[in-house]
PDB file of C-alpha atoms in Angstrom:
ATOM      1  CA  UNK A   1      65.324  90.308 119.151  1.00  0.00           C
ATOM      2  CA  UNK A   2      68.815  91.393 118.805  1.00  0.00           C
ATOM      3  CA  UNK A   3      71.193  90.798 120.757  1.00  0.00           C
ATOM      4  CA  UNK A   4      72.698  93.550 123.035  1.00  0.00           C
ATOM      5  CA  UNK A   5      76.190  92.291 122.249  1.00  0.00           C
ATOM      6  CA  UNK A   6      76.087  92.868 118.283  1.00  0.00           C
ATOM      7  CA  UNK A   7      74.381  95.863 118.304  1.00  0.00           C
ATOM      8  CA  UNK A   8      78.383  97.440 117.912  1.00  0.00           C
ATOM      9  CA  UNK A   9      78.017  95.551 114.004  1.00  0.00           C
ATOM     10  CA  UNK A  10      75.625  98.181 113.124  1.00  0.00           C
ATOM     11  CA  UNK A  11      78.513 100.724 113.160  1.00  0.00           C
ATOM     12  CA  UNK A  12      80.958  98.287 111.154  1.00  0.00           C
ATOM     13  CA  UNK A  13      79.005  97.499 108.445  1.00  0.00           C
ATOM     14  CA  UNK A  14      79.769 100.484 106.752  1.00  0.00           C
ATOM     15  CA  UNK A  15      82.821  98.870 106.499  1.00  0.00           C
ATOM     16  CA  UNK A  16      81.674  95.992 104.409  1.00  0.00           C
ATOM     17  CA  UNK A  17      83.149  95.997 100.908  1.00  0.00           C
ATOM     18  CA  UNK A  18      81.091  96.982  98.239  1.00  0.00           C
ATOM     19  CA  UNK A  19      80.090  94.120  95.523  1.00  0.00           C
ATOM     20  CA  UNK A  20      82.905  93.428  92.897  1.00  0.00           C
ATOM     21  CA  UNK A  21      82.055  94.436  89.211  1.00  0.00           C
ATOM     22  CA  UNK A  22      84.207  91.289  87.715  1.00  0.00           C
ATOM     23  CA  UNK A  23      83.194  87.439  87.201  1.00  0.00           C
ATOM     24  CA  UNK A  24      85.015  85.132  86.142  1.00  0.00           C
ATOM     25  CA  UNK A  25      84.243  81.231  84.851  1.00  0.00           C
ATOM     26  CA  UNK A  26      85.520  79.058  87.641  1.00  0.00           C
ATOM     27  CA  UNK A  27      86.704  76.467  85.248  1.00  0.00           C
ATOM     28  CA  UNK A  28      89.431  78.840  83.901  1.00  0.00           C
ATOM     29  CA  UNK A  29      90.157  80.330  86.978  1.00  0.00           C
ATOM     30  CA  UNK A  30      94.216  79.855  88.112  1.00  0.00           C
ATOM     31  CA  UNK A  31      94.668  77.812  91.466  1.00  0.00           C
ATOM     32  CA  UNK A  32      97.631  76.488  93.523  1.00  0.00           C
ATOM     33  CA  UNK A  33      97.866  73.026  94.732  1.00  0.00           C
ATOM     34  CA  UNK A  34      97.961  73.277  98.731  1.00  0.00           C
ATOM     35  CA  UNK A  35      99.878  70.479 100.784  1.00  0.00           C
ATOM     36  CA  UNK A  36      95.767  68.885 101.865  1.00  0.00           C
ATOM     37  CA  UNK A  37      95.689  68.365  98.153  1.00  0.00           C
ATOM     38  CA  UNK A  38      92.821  71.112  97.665  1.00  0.00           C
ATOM     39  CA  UNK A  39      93.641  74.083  95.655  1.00  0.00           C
ATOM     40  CA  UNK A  40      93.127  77.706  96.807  1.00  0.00           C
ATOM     41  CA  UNK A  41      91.267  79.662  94.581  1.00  0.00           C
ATOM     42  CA  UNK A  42      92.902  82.724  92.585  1.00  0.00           C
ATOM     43  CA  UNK A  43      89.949  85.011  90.724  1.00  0.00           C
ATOM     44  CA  UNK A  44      91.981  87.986  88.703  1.00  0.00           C
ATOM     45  CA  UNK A  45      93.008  90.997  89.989  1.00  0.00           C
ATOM     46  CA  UNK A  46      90.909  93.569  90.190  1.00  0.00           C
ATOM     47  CA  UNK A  47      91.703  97.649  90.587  1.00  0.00           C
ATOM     48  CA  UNK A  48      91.935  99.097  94.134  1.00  0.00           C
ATOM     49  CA  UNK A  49      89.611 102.250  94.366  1.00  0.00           C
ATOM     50  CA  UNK A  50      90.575 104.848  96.787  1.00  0.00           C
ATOM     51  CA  UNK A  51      87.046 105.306  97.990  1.00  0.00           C
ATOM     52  CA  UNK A  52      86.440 101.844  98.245  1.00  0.00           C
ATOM     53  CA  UNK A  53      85.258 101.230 102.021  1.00  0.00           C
ATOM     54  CA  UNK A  54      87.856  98.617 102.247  1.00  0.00           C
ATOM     55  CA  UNK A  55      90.701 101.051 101.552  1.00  0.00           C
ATOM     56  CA  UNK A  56      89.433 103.899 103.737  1.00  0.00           C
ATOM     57  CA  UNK A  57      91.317 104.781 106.910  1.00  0.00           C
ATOM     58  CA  UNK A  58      89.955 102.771 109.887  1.00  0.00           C
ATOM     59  CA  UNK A  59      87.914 105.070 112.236  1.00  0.00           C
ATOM     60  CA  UNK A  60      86.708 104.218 115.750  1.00  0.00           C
ATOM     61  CA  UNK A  61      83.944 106.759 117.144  1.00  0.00           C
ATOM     62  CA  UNK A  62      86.387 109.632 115.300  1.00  0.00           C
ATOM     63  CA  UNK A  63      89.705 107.075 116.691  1.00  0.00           C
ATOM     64  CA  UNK A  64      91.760 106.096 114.103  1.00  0.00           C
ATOM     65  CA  UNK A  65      92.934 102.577 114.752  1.00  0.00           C
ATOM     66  CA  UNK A  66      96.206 101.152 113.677  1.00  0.00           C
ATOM     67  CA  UNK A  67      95.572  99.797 110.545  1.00  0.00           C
ATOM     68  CA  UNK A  68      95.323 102.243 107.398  1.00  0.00           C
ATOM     69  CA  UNK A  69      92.555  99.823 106.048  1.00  0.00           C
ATOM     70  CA  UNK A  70      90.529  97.343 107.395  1.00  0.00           C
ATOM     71  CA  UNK A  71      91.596  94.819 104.671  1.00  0.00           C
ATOM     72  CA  UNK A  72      95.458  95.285 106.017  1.00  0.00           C
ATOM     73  CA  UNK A  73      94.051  93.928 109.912  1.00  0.00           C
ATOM     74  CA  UNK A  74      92.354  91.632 107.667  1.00  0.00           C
ATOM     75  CA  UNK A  75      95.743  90.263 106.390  1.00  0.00           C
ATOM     76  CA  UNK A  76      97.747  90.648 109.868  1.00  0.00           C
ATOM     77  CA  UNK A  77      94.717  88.542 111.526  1.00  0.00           C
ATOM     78  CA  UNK A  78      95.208  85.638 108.770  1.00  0.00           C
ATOM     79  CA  UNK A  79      99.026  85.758 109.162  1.00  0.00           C
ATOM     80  CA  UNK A  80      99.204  85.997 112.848  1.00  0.00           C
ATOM     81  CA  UNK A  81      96.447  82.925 113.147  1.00  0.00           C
ATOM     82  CA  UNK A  82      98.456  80.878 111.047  1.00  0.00           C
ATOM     83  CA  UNK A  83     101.277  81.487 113.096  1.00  0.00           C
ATOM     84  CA  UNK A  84      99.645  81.161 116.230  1.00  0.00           C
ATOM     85  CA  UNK A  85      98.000  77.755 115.126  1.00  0.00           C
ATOM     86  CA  UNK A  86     101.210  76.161 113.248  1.00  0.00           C
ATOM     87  CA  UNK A  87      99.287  76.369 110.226  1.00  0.00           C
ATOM     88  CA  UNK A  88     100.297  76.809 106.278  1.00  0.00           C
ATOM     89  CA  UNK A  89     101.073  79.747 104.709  1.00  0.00           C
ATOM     90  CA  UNK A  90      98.173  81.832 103.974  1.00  0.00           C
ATOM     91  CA  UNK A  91      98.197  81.750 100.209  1.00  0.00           C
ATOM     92  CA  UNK A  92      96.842  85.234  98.661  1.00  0.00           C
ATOM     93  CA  UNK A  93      93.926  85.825  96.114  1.00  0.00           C
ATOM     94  CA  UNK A  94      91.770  89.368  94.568  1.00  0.00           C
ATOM     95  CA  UNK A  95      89.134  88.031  97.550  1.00  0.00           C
ATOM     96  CA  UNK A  96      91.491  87.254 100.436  1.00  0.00           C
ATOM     97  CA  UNK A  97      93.544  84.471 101.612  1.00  0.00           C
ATOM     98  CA  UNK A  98      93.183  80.271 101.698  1.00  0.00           C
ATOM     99  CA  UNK A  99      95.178  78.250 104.647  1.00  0.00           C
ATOM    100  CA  UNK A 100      95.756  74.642 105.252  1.00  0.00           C
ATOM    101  CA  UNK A 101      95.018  73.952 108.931  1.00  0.00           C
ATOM    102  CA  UNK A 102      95.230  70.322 108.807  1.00  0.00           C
ATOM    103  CA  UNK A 103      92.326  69.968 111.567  1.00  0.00           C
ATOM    104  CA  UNK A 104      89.560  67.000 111.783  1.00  0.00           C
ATOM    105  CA  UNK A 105      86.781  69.083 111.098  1.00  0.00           C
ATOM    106  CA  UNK A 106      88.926  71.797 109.931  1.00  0.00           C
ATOM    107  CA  UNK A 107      91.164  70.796 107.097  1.00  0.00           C
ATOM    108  CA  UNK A 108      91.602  74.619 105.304  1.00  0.00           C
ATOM    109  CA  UNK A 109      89.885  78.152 105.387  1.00  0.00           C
ATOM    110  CA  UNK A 110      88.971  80.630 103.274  1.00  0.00           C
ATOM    111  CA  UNK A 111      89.212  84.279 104.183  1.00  0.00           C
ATOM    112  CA  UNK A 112      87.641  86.510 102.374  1.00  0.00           C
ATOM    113  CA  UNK A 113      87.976  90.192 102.863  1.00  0.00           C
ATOM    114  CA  UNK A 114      86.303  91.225  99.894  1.00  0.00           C
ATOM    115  CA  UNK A 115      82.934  89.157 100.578  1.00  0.00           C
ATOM    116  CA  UNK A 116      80.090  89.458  98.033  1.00  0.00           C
ATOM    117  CA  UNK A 117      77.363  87.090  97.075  1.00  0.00           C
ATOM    118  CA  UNK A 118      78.704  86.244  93.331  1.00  0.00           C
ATOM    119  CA  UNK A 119      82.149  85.446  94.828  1.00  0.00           C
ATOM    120  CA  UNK A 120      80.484  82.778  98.204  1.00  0.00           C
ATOM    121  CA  UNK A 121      78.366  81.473  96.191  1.00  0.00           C
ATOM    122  CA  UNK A 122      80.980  80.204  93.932  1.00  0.00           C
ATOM    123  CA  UNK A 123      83.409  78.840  96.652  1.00  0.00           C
ATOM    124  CA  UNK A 124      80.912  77.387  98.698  1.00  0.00           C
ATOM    125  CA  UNK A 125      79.984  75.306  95.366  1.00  0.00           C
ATOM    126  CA  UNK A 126      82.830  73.986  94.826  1.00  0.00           C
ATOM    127  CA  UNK A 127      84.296  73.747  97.853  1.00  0.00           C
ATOM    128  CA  UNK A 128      82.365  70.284  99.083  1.00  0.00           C
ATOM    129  CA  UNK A 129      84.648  68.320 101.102  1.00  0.00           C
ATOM    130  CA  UNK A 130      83.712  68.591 104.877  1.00  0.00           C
ATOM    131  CA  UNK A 131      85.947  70.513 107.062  1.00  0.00           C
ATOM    132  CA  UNK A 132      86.127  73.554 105.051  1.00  0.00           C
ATOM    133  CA  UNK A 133      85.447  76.927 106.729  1.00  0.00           C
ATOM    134  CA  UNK A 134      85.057  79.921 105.379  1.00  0.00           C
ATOM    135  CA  UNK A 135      85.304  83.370 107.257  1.00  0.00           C
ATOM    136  CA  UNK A 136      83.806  87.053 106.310  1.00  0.00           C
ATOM    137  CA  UNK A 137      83.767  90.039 107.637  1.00  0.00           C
ATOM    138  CA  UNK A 138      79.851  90.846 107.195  1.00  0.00           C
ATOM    139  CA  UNK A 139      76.810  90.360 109.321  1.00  0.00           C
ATOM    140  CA  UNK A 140      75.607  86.536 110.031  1.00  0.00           C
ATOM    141  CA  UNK A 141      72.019  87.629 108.172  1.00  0.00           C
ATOM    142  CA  UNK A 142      74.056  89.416 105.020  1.00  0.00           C
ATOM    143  CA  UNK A 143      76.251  85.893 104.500  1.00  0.00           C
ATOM    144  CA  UNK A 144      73.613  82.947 105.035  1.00  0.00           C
ATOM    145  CA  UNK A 145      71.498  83.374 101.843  1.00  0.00           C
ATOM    146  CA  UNK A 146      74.369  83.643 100.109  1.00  0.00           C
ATOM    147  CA  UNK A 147      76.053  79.788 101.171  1.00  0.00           C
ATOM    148  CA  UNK A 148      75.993  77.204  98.568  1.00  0.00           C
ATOM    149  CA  UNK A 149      73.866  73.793 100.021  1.00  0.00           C
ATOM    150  CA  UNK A 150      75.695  71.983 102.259  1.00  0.00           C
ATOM    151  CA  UNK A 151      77.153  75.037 103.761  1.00  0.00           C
ATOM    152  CA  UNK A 152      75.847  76.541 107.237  1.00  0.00           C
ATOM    153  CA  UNK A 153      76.675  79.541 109.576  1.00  0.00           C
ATOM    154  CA  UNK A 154      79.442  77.840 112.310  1.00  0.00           C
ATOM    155  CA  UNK A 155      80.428  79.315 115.567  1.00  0.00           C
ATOM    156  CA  UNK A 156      78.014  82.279 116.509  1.00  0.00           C
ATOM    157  CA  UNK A 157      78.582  85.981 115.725  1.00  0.00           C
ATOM    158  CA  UNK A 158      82.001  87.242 115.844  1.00  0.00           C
ATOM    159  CA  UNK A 159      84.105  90.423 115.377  1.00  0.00           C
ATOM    160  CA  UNK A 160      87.424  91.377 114.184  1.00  0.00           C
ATOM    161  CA  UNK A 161      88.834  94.072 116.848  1.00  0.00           C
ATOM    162  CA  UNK A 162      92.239  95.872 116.921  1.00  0.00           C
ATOM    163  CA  UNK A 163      94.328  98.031 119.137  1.00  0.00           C
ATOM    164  CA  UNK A 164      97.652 100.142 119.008  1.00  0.00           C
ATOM    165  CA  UNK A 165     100.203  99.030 121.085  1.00  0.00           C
ATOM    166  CA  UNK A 166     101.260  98.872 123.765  1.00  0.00           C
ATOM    167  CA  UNK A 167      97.828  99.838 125.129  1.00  0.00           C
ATOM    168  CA  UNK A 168      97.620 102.111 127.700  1.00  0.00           C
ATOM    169  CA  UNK A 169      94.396 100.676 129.667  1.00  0.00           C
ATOM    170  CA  UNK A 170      91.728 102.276 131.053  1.00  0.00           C
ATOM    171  CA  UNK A 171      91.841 100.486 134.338  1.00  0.00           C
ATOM    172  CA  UNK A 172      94.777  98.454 135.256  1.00  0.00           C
ATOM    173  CA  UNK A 173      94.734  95.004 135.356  1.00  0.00           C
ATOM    174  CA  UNK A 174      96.191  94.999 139.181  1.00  0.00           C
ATOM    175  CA  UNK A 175      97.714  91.902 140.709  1.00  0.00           C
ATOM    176  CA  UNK A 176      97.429  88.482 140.172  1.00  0.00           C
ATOM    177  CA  UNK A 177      94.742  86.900 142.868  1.00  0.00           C
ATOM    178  CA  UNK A 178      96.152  85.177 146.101  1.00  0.00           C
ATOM    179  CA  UNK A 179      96.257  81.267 144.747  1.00  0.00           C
ATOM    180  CA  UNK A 180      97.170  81.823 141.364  1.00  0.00           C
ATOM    181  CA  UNK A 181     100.865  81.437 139.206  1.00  0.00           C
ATOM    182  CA  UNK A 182     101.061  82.961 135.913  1.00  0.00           C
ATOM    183  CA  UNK A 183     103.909  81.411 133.541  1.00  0.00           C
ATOM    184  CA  UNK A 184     104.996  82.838 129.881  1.00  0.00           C
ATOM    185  CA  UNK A 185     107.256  81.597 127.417  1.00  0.00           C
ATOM    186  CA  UNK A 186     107.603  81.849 123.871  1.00  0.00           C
ATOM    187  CA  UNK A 187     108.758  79.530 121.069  1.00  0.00           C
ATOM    188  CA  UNK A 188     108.651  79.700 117.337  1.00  0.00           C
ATOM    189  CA  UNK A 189     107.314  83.384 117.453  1.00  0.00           C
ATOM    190  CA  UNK A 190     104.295  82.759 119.689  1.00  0.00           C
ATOM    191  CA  UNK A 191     104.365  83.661 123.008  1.00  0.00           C
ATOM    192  CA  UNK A 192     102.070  81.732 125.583  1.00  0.00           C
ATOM    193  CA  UNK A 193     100.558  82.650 129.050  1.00  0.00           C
ATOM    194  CA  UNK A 194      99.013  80.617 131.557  1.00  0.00           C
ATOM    195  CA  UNK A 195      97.600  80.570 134.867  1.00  0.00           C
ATOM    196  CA  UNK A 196      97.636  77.925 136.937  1.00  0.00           C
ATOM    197  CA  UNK A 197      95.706  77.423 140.935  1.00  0.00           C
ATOM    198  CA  UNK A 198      98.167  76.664 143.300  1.00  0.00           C
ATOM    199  CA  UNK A 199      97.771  73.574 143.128  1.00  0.00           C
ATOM    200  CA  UNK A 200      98.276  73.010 139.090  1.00  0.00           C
ATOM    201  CA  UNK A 201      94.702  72.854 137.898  1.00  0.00           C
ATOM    202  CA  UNK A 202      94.325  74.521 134.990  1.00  0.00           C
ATOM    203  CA  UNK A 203      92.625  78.721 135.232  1.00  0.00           C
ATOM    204  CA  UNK A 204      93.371  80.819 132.682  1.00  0.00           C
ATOM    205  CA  UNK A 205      95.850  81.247 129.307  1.00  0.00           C
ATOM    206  CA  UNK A 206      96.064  82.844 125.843  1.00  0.00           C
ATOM    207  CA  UNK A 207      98.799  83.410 122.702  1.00  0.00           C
ATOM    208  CA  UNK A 208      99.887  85.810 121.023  1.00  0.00           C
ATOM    209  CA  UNK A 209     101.530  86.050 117.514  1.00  0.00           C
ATOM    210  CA  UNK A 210     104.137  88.257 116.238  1.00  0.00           C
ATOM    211  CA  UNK A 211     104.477  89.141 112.622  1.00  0.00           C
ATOM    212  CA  UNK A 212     106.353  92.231 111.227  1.00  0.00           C
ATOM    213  CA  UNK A 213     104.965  95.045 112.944  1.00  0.00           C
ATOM    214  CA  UNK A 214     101.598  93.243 114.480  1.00  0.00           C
ATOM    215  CA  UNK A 215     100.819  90.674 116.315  1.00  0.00           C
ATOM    216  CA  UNK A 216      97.345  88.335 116.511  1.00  0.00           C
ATOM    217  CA  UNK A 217      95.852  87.777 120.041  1.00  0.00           C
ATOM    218  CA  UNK A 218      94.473  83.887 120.020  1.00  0.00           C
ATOM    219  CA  UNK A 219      92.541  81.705 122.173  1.00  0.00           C
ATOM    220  CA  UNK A 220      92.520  83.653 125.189  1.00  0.00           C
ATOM    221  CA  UNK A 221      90.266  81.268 127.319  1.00  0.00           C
ATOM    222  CA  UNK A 222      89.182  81.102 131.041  1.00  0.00           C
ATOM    223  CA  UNK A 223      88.090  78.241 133.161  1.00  0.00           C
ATOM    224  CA  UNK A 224      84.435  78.828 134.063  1.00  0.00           C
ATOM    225  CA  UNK A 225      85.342  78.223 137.927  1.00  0.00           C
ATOM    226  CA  UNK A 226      88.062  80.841 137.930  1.00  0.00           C
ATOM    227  CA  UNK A 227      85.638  83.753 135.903  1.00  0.00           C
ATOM    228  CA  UNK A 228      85.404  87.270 137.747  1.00  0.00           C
ATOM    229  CA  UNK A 229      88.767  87.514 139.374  1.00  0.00           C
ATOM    230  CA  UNK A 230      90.279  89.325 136.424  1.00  0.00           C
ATOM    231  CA  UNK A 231      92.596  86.500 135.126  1.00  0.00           C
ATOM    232  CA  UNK A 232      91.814  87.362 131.338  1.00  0.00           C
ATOM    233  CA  UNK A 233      92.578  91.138 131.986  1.00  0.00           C
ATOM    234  CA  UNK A 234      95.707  90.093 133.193  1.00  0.00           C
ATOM    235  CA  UNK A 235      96.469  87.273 130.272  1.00  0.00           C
ATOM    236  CA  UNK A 236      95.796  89.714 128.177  1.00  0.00           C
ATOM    237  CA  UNK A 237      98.003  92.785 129.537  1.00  0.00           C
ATOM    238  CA  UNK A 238     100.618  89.949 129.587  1.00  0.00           C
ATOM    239  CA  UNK A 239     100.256  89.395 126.128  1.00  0.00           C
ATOM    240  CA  UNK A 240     100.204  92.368 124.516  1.00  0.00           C
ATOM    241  CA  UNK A 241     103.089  93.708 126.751  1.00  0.00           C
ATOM    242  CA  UNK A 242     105.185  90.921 124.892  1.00  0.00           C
ATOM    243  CA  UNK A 243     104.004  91.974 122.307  1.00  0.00           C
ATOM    244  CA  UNK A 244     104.719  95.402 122.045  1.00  0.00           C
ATOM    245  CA  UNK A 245     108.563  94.695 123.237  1.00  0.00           C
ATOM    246  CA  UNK A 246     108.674  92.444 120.409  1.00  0.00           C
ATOM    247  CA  UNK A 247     108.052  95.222 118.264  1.00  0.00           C
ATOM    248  CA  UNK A 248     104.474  94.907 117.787  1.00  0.00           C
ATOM    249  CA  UNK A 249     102.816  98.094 117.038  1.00  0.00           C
ATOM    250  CA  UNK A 250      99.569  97.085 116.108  1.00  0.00           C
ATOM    251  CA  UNK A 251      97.293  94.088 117.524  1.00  0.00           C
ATOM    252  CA  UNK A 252      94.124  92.476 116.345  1.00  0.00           C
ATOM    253  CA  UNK A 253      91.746  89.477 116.940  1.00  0.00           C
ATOM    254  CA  UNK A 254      88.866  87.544 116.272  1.00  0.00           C
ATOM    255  CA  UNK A 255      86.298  87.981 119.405  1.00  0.00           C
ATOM    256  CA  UNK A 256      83.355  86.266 120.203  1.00  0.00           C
ATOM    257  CA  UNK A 257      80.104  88.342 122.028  1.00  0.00           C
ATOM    258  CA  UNK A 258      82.031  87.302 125.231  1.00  0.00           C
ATOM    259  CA  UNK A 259      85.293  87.834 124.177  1.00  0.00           C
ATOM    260  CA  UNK A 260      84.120  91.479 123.343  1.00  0.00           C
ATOM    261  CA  UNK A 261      83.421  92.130 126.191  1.00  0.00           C
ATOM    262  CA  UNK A 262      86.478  91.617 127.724  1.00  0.00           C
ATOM    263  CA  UNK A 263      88.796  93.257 125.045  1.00  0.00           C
ATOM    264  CA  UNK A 264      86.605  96.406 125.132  1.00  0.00           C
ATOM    265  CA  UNK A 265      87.605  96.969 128.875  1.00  0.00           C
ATOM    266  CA  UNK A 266      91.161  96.151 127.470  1.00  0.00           C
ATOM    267  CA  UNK A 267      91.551  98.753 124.917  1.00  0.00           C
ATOM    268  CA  UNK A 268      90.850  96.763 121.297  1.00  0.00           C
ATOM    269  CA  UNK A 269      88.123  97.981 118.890  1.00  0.00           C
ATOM    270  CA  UNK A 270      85.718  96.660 116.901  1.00  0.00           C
ATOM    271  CA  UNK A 271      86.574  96.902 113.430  1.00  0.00           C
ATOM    272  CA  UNK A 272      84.148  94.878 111.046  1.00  0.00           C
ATOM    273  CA  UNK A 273      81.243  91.770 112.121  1.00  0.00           C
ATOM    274  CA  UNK A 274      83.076  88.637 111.373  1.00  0.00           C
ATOM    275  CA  UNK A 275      81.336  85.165 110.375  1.00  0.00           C
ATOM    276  CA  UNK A 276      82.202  82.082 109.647  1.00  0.00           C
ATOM    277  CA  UNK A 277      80.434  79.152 107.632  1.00  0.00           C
ATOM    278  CA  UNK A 278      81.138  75.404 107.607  1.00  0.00           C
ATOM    279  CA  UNK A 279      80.866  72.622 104.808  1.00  0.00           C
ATOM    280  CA  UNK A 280      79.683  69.523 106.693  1.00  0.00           C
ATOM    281  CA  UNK A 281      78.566  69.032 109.825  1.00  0.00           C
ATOM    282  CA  UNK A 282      79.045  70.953 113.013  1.00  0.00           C
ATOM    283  CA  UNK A 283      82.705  70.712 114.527  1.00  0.00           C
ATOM    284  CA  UNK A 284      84.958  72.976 116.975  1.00  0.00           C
ATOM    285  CA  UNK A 285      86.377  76.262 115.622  1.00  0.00           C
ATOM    286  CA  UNK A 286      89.669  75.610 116.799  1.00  0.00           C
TER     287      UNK A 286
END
């Protein structure tokens, strides 16, 4: 039975991209030598229709969202994660973008915002070290068949959301609960929140990204003992406030179910299903 939480995919994926007419012989296909020592892939460029799905003005229940396409949130998300995590440069390609992340169990990604089987299949091939993910923005069911052996679906159903900021939200966030400290800095370009007990123990916290005119929402997290007192609403008010006197006029994010939840109440939008695949065995999407 489906789940209640991604019945919202239905209404994205008429946002997936529509299958590529090229191929190309991997073998003679460029690359560029990444500090891991793996090469990102580079298949040649292909035309830009206007009425490709991927170029068309992003539309929430008749909302237009901040982004003029999906694939531009597409490329804020990738730069604003590899910000967030101190990761590579995201280095470009017709299909999307590779990073080094430098992880145990998650040495590089691949993010493709132009997913179709022709162009998985042939990553996921070659692509056989462990630690490799790859992320696209298309239902779990539409990306499985197409994952080379040795590849498997990783970390659940996601989505990619986004919001214009600063958001204006629905209900405000109110005061932080008797007991708690909230402390934000930022360094490098990422600012940081996080909520302590009076006492030091760890509640609540979450990042948040700035590049250019956006700015990438990460690991927003709260402890299970501290749930339902609002501490994410307010992490995440935090957040995008700093963000938005940064000069961020756009946000986005990867979400989980949960996660959706909360960032619905918050103002962001979904904007496409994202999933994410794994060579090798099982390890945290970090």
């Amino acid at each position: 039975m489906q789940s209640p939480a991604f019945a919202g995919a239905s209404k994205s994926r008429a946002l997936a991209p529509a299958q590529p007419t090229w191929r190309w012989p991997f073998s003679s296909r460029p690359r560029t030598r990444l500090a891991s020592g793996t090469t990102a892939l580079h298949p040649p460029p292909h035309p830009r229709c206007n009425n490709h799905p991927w170029s068309s003005p992003v539309t929430y229940e008749g909302e237009v969202l901040p982004f003029a396409h999906t694939a531009e949130a597409v490329r804020a998300w990738v730069h604003g994660w590899s910000a967030s995590r101190g990761a590579a440069e995201p280095v470009p390609s017709a299909w999307g973008f590779t990073v080094d992340v430098g992880l145990h169990g998650h040495v590089m990604r691949h993010v493709l915002h132009s997913a179709d089987e022709a162009t998985v299949h042939e990553i996921t091939q070659h692509a056989t070290a462990p630690g490799v993910w790859l992320k696209a923005f298309v239902p779990p069911e539409a990306l499985e068949p197409w994952l080379a052996p040795g590849w498997h679906l990783a970390g659940g159903s996601g989505y990619l959301m986004s919001a214009s900021l600063p958001i204006t939200p629905t209900r405000a966030p109110g005061p932080l609960p008797e007991g708690y400290q909230m402390n934000t800095w930022t360094r490098d370009g990422v600012t940081r929140a996080l909520v302590r007990t009076a006492d030091g123990a760890f509640a609540a916290r979450g990042q948040v990204a700035v590049t250019g005119h956006s700015a990438v929402v990460d690991q927003v997290e709260t402890d299970p003992a501290h749930q339902r007192r609002g501490l994410g609403r307010l992490v995440m008010h935090r957040l995008t406030e700093a963000a938005a006197e940064q000069g961020a006029a756009a946000g986005v994010l990867g979400a989980t179910p949960e996660g959706r939840s909360l960032y619905e109440t918050t103002g962001w939008r979904v904007l496409a299903p994202l999933t994410s695949a794994l060579r090798g065995p099982d390890a945290a999407d970090t």
